[in-house]
mmCIF file with all atom_site columns, C-alpha atoms and ligand atoms in Angstrom:
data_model
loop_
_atom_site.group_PDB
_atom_site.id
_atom_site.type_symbol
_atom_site.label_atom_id
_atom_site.label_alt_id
_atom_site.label_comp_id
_atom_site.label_asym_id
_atom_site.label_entity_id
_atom_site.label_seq_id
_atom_site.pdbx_PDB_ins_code
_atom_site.Cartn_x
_atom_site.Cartn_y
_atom_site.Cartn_z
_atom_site.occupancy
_atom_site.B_iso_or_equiv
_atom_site.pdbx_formal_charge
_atom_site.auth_seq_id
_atom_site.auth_comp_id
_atom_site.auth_asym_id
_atom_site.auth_atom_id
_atom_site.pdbx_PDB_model_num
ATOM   1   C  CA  . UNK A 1 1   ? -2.299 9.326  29.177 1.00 0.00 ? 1   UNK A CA  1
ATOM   2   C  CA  . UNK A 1 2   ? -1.954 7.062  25.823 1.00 0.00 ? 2   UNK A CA  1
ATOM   3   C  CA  . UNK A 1 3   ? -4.723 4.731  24.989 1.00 0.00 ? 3   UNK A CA  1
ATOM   4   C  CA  . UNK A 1 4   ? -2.489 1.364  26.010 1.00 0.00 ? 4   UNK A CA  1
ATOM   5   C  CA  . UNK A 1 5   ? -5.758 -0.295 23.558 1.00 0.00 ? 5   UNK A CA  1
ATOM   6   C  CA  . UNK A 1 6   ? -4.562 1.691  20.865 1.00 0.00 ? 6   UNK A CA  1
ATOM   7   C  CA  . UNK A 1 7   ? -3.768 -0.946 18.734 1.00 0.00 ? 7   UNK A CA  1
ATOM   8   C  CA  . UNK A 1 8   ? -7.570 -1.797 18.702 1.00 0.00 ? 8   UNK A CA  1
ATOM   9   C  CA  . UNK A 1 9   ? -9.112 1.508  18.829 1.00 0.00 ? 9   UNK A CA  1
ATOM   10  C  CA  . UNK A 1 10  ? -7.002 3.326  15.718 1.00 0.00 ? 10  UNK A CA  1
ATOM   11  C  CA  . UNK A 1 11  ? -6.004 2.283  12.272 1.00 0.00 ? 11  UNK A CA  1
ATOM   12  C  CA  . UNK A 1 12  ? -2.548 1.782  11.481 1.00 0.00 ? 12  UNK A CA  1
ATOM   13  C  CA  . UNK A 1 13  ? -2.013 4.966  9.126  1.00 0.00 ? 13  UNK A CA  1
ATOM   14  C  CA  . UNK A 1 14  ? 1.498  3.942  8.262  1.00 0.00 ? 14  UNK A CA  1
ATOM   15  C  CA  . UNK A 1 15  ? 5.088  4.327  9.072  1.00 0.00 ? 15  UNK A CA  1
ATOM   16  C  CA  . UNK A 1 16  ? 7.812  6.573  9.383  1.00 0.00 ? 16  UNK A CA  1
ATOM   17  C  CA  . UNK A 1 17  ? 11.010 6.187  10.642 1.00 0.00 ? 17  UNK A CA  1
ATOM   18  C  CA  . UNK A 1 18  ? 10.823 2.610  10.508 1.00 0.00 ? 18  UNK A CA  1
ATOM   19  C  CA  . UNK A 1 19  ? 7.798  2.504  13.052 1.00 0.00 ? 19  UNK A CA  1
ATOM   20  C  CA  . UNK A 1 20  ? 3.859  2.432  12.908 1.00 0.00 ? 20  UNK A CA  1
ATOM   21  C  CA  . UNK A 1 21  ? 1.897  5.192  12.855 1.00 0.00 ? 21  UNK A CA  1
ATOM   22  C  CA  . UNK A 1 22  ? -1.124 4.939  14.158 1.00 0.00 ? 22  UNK A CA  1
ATOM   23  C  CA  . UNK A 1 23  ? -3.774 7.220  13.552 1.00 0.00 ? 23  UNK A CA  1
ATOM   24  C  CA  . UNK A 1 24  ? -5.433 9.746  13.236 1.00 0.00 ? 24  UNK A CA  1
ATOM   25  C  CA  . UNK A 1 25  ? -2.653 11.469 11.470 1.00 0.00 ? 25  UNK A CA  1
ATOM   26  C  CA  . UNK A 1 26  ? -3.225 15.387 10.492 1.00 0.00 ? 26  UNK A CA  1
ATOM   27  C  CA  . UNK A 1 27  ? -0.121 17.122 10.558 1.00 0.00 ? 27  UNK A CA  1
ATOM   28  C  CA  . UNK A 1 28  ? 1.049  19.233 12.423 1.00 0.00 ? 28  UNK A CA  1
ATOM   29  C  CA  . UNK A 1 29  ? -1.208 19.357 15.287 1.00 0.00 ? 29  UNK A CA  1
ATOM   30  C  CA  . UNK A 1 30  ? -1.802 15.357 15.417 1.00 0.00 ? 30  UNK A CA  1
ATOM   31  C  CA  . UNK A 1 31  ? 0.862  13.478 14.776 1.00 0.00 ? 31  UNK A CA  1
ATOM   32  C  CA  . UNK A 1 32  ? -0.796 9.899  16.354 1.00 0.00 ? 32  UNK A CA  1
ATOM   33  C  CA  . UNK A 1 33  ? 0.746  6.929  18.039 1.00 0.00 ? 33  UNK A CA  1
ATOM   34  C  CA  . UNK A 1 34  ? 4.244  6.086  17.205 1.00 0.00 ? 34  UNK A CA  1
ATOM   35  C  CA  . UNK A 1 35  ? 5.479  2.142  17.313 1.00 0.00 ? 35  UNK A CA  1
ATOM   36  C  CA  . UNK A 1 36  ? 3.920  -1.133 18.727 1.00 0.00 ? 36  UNK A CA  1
ATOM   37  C  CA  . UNK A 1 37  ? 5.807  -2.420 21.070 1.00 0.00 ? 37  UNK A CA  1
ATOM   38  C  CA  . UNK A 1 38  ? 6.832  0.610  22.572 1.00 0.00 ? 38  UNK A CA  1
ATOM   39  C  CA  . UNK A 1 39  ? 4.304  3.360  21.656 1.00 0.00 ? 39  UNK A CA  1
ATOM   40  C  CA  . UNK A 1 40  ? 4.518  6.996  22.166 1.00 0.00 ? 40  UNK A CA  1
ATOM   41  C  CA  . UNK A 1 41  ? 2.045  9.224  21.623 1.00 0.00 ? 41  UNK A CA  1
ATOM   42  C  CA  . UNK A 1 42  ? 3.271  12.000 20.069 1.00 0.00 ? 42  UNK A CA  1
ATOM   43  C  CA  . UNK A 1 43  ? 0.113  14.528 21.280 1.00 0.00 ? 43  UNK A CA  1
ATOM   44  C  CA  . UNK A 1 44  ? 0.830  13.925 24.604 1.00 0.00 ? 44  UNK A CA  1
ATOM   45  C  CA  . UNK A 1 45  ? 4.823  13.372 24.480 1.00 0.00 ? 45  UNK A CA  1
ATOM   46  C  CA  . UNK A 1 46  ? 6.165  17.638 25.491 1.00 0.00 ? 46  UNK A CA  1
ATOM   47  C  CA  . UNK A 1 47  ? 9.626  16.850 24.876 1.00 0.00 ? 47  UNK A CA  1
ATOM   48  C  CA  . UNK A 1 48  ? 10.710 16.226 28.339 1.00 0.00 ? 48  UNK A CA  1
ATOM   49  C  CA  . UNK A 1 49  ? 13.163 13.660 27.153 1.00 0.00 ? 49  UNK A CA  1
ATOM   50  C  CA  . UNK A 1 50  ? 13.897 11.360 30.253 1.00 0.00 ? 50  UNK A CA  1
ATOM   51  C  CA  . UNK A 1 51  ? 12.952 7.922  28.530 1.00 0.00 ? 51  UNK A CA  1
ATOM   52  C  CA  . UNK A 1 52  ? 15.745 8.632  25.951 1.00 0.00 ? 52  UNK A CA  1
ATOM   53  C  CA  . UNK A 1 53  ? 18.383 9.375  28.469 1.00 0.00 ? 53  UNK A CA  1
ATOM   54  C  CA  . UNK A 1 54  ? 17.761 6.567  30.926 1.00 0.00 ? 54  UNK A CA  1
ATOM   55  C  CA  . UNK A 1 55  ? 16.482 3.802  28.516 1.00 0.00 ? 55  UNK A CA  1
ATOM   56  C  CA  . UNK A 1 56  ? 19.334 1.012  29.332 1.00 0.00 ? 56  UNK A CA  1
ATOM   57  C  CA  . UNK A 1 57  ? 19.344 -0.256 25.648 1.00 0.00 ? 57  UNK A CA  1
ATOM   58  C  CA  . UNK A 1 58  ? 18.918 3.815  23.836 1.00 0.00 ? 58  UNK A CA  1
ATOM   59  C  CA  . UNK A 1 59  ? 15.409 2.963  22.353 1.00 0.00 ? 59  UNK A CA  1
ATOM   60  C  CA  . UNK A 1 60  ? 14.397 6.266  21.505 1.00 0.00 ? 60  UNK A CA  1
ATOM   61  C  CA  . UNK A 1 61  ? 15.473 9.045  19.299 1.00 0.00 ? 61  UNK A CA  1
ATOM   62  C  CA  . UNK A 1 62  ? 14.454 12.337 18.771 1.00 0.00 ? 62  UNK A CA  1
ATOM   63  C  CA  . UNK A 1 63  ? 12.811 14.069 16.044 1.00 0.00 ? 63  UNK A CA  1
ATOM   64  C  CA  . UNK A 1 64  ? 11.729 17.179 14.921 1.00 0.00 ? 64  UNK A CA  1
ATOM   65  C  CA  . UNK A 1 65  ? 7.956  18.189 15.051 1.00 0.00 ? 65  UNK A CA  1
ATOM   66  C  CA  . UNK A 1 66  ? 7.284  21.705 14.048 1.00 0.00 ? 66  UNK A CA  1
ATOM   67  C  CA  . UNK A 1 67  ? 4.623  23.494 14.743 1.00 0.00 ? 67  UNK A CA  1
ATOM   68  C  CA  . UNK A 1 68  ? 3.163  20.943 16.874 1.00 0.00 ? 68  UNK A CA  1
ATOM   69  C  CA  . UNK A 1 69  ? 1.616  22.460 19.925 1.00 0.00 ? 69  UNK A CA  1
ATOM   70  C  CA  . UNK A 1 70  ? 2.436  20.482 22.327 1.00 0.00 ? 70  UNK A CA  1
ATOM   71  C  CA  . UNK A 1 71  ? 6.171  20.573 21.516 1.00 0.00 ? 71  UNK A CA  1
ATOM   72  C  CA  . UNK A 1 72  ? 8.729  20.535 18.382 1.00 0.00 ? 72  UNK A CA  1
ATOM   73  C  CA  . UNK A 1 73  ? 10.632 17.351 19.118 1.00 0.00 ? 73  UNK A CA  1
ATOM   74  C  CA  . UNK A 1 74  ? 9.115  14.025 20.060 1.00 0.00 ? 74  UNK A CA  1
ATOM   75  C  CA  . UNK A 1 75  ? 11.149 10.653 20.471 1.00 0.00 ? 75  UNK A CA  1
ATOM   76  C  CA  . UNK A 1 76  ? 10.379 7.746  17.679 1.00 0.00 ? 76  UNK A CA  1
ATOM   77  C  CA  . UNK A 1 77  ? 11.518 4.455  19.415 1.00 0.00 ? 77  UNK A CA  1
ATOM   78  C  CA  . UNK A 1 78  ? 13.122 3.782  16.787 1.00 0.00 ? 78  UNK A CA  1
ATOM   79  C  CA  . UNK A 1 79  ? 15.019 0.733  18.478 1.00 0.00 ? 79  UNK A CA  1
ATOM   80  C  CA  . UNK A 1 80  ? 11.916 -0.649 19.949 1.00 0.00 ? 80  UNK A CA  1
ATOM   81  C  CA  . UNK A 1 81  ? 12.810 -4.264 18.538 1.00 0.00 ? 81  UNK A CA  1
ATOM   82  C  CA  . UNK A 1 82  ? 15.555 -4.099 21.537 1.00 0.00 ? 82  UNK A CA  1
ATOM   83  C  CA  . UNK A 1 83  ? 13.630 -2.893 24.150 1.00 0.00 ? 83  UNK A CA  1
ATOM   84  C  CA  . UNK A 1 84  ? 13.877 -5.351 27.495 1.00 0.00 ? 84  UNK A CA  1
ATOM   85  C  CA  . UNK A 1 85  ? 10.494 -4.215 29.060 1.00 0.00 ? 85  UNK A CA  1
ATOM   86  C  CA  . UNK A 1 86  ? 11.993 -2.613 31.476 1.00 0.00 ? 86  UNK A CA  1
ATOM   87  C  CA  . UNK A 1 87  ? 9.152  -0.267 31.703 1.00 0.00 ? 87  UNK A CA  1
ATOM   88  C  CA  . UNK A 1 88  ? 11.240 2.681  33.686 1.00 0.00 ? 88  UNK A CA  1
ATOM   89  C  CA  . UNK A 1 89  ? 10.619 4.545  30.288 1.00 0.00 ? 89  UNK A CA  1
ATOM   90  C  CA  . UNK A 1 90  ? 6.897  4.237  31.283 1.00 0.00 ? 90  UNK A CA  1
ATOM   91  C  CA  . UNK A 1 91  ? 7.210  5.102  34.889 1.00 0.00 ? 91  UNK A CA  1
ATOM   92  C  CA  . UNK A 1 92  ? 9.711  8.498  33.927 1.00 0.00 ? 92  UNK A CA  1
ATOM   93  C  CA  . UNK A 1 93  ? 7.558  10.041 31.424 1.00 0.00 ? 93  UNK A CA  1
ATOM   94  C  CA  . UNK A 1 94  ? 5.738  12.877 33.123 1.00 0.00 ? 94  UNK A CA  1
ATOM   95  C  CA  . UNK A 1 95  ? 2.847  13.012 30.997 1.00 0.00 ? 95  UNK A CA  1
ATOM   96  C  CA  . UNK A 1 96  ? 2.283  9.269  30.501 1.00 0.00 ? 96  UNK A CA  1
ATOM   97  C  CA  . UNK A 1 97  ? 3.036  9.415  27.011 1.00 0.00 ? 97  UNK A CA  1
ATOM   98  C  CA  . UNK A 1 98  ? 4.541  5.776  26.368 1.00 0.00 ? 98  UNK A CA  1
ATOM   99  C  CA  . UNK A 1 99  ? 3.106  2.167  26.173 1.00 0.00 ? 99  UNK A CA  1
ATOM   100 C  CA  . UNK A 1 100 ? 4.955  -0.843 26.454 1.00 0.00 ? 100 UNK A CA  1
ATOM   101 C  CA  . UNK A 1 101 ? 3.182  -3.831 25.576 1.00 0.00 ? 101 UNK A CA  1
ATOM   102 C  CA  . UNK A 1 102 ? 5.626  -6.458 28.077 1.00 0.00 ? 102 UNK A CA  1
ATOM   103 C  CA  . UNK A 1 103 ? 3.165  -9.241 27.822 1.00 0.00 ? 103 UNK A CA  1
HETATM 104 FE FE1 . LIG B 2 .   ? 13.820 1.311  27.054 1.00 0.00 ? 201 LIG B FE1 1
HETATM 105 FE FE2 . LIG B 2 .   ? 12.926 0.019  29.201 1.00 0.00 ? 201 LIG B FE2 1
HETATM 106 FE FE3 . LIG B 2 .   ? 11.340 1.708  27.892 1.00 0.00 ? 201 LIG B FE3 1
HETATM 107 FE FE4 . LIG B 2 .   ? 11.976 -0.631 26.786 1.00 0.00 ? 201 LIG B FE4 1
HETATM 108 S  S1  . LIG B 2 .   ? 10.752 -0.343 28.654 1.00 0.00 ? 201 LIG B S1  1
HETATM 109 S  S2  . LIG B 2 .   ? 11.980 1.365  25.763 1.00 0.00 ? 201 LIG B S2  1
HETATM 110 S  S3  . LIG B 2 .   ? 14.087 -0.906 27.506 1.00 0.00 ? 201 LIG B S3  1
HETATM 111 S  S4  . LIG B 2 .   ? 13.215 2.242  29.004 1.00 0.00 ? 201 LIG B S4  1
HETATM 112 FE FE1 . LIG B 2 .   ? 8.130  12.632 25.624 1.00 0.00 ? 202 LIG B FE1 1
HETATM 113 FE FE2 . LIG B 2 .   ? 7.647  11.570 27.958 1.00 0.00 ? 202 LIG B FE2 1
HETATM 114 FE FE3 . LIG B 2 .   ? 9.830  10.946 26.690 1.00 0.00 ? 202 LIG B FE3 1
HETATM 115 S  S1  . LIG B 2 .   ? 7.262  13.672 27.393 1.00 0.00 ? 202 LIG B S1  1
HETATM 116 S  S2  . LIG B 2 .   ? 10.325 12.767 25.514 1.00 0.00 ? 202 LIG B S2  1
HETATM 117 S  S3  . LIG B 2 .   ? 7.748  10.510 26.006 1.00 0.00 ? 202 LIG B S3  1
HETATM 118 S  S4  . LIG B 2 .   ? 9.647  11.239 28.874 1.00 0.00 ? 202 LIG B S4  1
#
């Protein structure tokens, strides 16, 4: 599951899409944390896609990761400045790949 300490125990290695990246970043097998408020962490996230079809306000989008081996397409929340903390995005996710920080 992601590290929901993250923020503490990684450096912020930059941004992409409009969202932190936080690290370590070695492409493409690790591809770190992406966002803040709503995190995902794209070495655990296989693609499964349920937070971006239920997410009430359409936080997420999806992006293309080759070679990856986990999977080739993760979602950046790229929206996660309208996220409502509804956490079902956190609940869905098979492979506890999100953090959302709702305090
Ligand atoms: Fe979307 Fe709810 Fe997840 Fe926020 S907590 S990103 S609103 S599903
Ligand atoms: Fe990835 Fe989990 Fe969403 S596997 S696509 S973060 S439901």
């Amino acid at each position: 599951a992601i590290d929901s300490n993250f923020d503490q125990n990684r450096e912020r290695a930059g941004e992409e899409n409009g969202v932190a990246v936080w690290g370590p970043v070695e492409p493409p097998e690790k591809l770190g944390i992406h966002g803040t408020h709503v995190a995902v962490d794209y070495d655990i996230c296989l693609a499964d896609g349920a937070c971006l079809e239920n997410c009430p306000v359409d936080v997420f989008t999806w992006v293309d990761t080759p070679d990856h081996p986990v999977s080739e397409q993760k979602v950046e929340p790229t929206n996660e400045d309208q996220c409502i903390d509804c956490m079902l995005c956190v609940d869905i996710c098979p492979v506890e790949a999100i953090d959302v920080d709702a305090s």
